[in-house]
mmCIF file of C-alpha atoms in Angstrom:
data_model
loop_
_atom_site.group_PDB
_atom_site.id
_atom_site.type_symbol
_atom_site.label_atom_id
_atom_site.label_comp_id
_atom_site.label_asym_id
_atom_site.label_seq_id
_atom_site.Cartn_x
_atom_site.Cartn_y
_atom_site.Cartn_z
ATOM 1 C CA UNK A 62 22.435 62.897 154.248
ATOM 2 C CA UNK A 63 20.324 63.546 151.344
ATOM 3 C CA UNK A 64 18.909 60.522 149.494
ATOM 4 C CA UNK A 65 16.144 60.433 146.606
ATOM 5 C CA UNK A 66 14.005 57.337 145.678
ATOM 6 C CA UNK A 67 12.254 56.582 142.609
ATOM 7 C CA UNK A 68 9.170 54.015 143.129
ATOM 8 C CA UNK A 69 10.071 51.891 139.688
ATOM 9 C CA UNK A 70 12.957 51.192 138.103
ATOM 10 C CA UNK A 71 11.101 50.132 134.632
ATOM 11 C CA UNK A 72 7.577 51.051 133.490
ATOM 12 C CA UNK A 73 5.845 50.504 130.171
ATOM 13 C CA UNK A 74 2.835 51.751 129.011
ATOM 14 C CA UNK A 75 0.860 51.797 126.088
ATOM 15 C CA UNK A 76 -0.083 55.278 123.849
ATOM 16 C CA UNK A 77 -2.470 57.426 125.546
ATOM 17 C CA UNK A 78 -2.161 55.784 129.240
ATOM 18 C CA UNK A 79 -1.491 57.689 132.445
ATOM 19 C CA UNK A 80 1.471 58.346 133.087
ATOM 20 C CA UNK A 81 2.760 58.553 137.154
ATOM 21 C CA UNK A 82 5.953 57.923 138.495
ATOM 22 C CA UNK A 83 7.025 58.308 142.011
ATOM 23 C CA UNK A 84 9.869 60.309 143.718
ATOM 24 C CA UNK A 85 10.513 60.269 147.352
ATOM 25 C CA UNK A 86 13.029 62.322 149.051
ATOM 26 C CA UNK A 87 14.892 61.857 152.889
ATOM 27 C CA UNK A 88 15.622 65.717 153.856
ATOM 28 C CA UNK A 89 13.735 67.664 156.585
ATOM 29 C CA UNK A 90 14.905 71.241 155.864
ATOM 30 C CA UNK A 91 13.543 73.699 152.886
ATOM 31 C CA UNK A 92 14.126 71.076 148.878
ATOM 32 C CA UNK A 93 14.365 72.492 145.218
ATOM 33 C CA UNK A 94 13.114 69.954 143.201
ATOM 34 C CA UNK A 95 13.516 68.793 139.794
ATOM 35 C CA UNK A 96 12.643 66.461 137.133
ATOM 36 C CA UNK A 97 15.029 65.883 134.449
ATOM 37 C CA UNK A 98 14.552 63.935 131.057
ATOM 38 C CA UNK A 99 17.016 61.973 128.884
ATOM 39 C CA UNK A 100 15.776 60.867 125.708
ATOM 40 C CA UNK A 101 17.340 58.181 123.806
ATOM 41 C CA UNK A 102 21.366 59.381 122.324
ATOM 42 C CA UNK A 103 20.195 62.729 124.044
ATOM 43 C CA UNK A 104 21.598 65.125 126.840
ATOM 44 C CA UNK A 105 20.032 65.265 130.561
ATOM 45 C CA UNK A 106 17.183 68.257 130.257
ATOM 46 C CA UNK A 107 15.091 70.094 132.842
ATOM 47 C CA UNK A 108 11.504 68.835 132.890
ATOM 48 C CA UNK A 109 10.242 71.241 135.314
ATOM 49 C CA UNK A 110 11.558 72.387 138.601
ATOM 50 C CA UNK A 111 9.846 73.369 142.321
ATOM 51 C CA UNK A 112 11.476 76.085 144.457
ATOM 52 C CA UNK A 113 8.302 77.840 145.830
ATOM 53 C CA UNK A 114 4.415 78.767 145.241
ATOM 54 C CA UNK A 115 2.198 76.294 144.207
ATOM 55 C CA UNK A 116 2.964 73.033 144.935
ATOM 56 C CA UNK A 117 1.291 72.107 141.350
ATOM 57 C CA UNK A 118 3.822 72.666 138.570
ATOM 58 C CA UNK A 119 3.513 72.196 135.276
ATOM 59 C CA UNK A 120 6.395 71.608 133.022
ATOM 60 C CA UNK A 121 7.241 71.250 129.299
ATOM 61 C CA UNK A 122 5.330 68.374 126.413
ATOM 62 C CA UNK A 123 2.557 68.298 129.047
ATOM 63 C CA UNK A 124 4.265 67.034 131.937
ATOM 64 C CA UNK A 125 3.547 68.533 135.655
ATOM 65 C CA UNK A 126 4.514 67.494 139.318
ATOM 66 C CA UNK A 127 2.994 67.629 142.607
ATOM 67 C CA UNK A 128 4.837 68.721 145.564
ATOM 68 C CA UNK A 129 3.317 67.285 148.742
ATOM 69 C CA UNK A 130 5.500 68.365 151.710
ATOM 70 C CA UNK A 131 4.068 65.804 154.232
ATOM 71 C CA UNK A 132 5.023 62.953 152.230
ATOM 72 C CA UNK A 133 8.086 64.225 151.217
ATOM 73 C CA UNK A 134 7.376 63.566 147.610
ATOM 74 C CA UNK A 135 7.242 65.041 143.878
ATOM 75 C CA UNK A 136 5.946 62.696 141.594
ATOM 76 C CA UNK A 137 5.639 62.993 137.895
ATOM 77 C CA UNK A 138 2.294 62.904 135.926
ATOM 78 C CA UNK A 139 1.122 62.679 132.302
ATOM 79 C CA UNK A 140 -2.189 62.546 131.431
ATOM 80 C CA UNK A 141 -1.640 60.764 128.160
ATOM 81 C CA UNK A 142 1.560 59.357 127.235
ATOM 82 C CA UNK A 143 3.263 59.447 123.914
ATOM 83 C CA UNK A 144 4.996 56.970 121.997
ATOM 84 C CA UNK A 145 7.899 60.375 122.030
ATOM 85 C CA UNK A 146 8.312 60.490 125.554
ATOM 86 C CA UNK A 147 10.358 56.987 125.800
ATOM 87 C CA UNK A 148 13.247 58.141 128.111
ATOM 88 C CA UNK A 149 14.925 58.650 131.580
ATOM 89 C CA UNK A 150 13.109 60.175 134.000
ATOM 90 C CA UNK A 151 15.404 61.700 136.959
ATOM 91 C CA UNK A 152 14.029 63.244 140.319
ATOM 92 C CA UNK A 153 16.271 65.401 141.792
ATOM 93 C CA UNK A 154 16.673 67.318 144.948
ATOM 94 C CA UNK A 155 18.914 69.815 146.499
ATOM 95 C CA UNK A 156 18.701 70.988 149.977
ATOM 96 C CA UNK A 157 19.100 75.048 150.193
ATOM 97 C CA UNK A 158 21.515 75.006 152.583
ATOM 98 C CA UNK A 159 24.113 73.204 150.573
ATOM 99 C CA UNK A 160 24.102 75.546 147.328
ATOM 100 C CA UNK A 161 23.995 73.241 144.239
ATOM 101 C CA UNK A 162 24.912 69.940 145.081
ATOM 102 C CA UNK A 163 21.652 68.304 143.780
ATOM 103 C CA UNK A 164 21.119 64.927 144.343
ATOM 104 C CA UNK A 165 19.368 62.507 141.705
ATOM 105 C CA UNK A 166 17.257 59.306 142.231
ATOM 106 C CA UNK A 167 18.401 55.997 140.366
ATOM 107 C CA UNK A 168 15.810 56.922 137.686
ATOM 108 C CA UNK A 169 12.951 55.666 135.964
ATOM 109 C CA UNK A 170 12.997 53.843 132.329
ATOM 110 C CA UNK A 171 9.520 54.840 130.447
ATOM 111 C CA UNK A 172 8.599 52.948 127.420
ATOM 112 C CA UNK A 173 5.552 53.606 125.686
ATOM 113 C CA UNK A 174 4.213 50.971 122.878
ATOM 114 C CA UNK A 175 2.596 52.902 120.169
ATOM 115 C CA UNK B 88 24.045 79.319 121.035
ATOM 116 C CA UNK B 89 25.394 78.764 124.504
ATOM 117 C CA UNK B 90 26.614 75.047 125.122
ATOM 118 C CA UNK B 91 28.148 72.763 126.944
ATOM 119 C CA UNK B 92 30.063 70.298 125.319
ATOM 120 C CA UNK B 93 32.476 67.171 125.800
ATOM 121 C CA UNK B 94 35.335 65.079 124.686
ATOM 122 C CA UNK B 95 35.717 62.690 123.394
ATOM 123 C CA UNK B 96 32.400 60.695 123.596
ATOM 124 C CA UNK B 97 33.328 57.808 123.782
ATOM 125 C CA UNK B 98 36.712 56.239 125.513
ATOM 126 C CA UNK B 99 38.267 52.883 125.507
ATOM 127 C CA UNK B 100 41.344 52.469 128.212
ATOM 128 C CA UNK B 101 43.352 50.329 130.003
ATOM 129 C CA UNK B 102 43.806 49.534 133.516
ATOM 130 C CA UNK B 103 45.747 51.543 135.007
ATOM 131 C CA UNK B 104 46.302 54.322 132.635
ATOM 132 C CA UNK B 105 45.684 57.914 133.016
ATOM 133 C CA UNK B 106 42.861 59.321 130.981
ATOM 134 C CA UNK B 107 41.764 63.221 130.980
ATOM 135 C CA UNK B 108 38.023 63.626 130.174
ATOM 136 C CA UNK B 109 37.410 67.253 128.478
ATOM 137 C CA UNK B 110 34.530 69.776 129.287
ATOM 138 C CA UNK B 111 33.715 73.088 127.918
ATOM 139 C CA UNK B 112 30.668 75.324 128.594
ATOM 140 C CA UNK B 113 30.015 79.074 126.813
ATOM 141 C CA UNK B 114 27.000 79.125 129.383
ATOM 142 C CA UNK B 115 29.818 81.363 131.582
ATOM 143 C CA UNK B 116 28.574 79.581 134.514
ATOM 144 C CA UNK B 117 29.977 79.865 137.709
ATOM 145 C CA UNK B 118 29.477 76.388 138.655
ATOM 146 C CA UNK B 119 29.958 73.007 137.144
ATOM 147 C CA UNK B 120 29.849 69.625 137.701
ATOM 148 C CA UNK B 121 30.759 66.425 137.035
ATOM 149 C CA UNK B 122 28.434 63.135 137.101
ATOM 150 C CA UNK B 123 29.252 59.316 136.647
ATOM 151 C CA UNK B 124 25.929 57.807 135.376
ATOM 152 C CA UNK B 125 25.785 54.195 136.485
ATOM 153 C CA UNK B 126 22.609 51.638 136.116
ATOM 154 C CA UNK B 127 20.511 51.869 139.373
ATOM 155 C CA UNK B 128 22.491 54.621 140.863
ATOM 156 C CA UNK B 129 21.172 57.640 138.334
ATOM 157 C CA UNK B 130 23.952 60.141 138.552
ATOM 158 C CA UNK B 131 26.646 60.430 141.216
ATOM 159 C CA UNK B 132 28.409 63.754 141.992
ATOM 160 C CA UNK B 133 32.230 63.414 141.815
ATOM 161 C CA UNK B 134 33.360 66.436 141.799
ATOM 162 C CA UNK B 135 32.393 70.306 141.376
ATOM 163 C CA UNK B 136 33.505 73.609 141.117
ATOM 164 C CA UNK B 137 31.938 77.278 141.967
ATOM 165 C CA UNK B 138 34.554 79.228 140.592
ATOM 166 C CA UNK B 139 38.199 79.308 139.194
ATOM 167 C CA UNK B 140 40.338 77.683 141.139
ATOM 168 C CA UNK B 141 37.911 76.227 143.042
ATOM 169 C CA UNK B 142 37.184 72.572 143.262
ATOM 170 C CA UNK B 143 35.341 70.290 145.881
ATOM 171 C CA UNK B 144 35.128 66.452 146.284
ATOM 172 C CA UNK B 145 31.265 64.713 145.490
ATOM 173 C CA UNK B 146 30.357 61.443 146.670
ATOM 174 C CA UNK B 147 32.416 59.388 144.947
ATOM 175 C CA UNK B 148 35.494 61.686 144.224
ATOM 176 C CA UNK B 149 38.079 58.482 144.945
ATOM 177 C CA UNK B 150 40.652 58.308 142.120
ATOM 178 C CA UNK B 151 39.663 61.188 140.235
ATOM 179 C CA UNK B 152 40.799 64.983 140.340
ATOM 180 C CA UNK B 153 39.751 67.920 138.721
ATOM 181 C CA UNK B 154 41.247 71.626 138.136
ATOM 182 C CA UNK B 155 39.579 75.056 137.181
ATOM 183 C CA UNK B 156 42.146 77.134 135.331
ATOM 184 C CA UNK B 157 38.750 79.076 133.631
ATOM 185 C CA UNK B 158 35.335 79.300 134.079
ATOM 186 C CA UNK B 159 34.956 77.350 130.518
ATOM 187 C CA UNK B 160 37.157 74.414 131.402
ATOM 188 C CA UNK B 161 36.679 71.305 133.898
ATOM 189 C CA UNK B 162 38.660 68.771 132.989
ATOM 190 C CA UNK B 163 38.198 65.627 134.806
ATOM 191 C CA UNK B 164 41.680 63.542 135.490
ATOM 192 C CA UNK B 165 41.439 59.807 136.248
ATOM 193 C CA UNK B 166 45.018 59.046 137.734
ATOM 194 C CA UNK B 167 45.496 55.317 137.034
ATOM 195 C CA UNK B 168 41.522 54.151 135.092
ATOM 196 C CA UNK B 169 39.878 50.938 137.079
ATOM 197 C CA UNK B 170 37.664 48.890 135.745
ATOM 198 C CA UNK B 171 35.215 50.103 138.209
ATOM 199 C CA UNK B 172 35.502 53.345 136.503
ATOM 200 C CA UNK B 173 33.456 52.316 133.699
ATOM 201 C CA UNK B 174 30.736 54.370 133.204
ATOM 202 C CA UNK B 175 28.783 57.470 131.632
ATOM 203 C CA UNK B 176 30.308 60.629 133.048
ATOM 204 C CA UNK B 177 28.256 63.716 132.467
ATOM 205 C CA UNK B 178 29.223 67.167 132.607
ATOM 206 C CA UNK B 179 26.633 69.864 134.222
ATOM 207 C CA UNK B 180 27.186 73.586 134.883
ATOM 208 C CA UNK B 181 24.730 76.024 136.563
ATOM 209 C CA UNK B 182 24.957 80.186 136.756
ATOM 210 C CA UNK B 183 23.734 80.158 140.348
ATOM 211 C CA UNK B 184 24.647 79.159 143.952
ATOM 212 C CA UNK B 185 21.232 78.843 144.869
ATOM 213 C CA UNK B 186 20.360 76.284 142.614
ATOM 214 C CA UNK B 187 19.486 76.732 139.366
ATOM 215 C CA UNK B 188 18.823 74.507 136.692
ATOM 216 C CA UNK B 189 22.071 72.199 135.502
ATOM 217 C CA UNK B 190 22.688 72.050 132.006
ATOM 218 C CA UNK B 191 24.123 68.759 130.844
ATOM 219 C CA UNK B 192 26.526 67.760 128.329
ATOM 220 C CA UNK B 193 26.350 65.004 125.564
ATOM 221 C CA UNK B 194 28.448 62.789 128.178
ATOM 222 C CA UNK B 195 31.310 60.637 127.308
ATOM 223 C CA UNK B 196 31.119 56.584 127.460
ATOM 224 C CA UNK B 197 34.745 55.273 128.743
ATOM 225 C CA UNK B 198 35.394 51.432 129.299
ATOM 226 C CA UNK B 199 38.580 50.469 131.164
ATOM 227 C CA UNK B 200 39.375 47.025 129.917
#
């Protein structure tokens, strides 16, 4: 069975630090991947999303993930956090062959002191 | 706009009651879903539909049910609420089989006391 693992459950980071957080996945067939946000009082949104192409993808506020297929992973990076991107950060995965039934990680809690 | 939303937002139940969680996209998406949200689990599939009359059990589909009448509606039934059943329940849809992006809703908070 799918399964998706995300490195730490709570990170905090001052204004203008780099931002990476770690997503792992357990499937050995062809992954869609995808990073969604939740903002404080907000909805679930896409971040950005992997299906193909270059393994370096670049999302929305600045945000972009690296797909390395050997590791199995698709970690999140920031260059320079803002105080604005305090949320939940989801990795997500669905295996091709089993349409949309995507599978999220536990999630990661991002606080950023201003 | 197109949205998906949900009702009501928040619930407060007793054991053992039946309790009918709402969901409505005008996405006219094929597909939707239904998530509990749950600290240090992230979201768990519990159930999921591709098309009317279609519906399929997630990982953790014990004690609830779900019909698809539409292709706006998913209503999501719990049969007699446990306490267990507290939780964040999210709504998703998606226009694809091949995966596409999920759109959420604003999800609905229900405690079972």
């Amino acid at each position: 069975a799918q399964s998706v693992s995300q490195h730490n459950h709570h990170v905090i980071l001052s204004e203008a630090a780099s931002l990476e957080l770690g997503c792992n996945y357990s499937y050995g067939g062809t992954v869609n991947l995808f990073w969604y946000v939740q903002y404080p009082g907000q909805h679930l949104q896409l971040l950005l999303k992997y299906f193909s192409g270059d393994p370096l993808v670049k999302g929305i506020k600045g945000f972009e993930a690296e797909f390395i297929k050997s590791k199995f992973s698709f970690n999140l990076r920031k260059p320079s956090v803002q105080w604005s991107d305090t949320a939940e950060y989801f990795c997500a995965v669905n295996a091709r062959a089993s349409y949309d039934k995507v599978i999220f990680g536990p999630g990661t809690s991002l606080s950023v002191i201003p | 706009d197109a949205e998906i939303t949900q009702s009501p937002r928040h619930k407060i139940t007793e054991t053992g009651r039946q309790v009918t969680l709402a969901c409505h996209q005008t996405w006219n998406h094929n597909n939707m879903f239904w998530y509990r949200q749950d600290l240090g689990h992230g979201l768990r599939l519990i159930h999921y539909s591709y098309g009317v009359q279609d519906t399929n059990k997630g990982e953790v589909s014990d004690g609830y049910s779900v019909s698809r009448s539409n292709t706006e509606d998913l209503p999501l039934t719990l049969e007699s609420a446990a306490s267990s059943q507290t939780s964040v329940y999210f709504c998703a849809s998606s226009e694809s089989r091949t995966s596409d992006t999920q759109y959420f809703g604003p999800g609905t908070r229900l405690t079972v006391l």
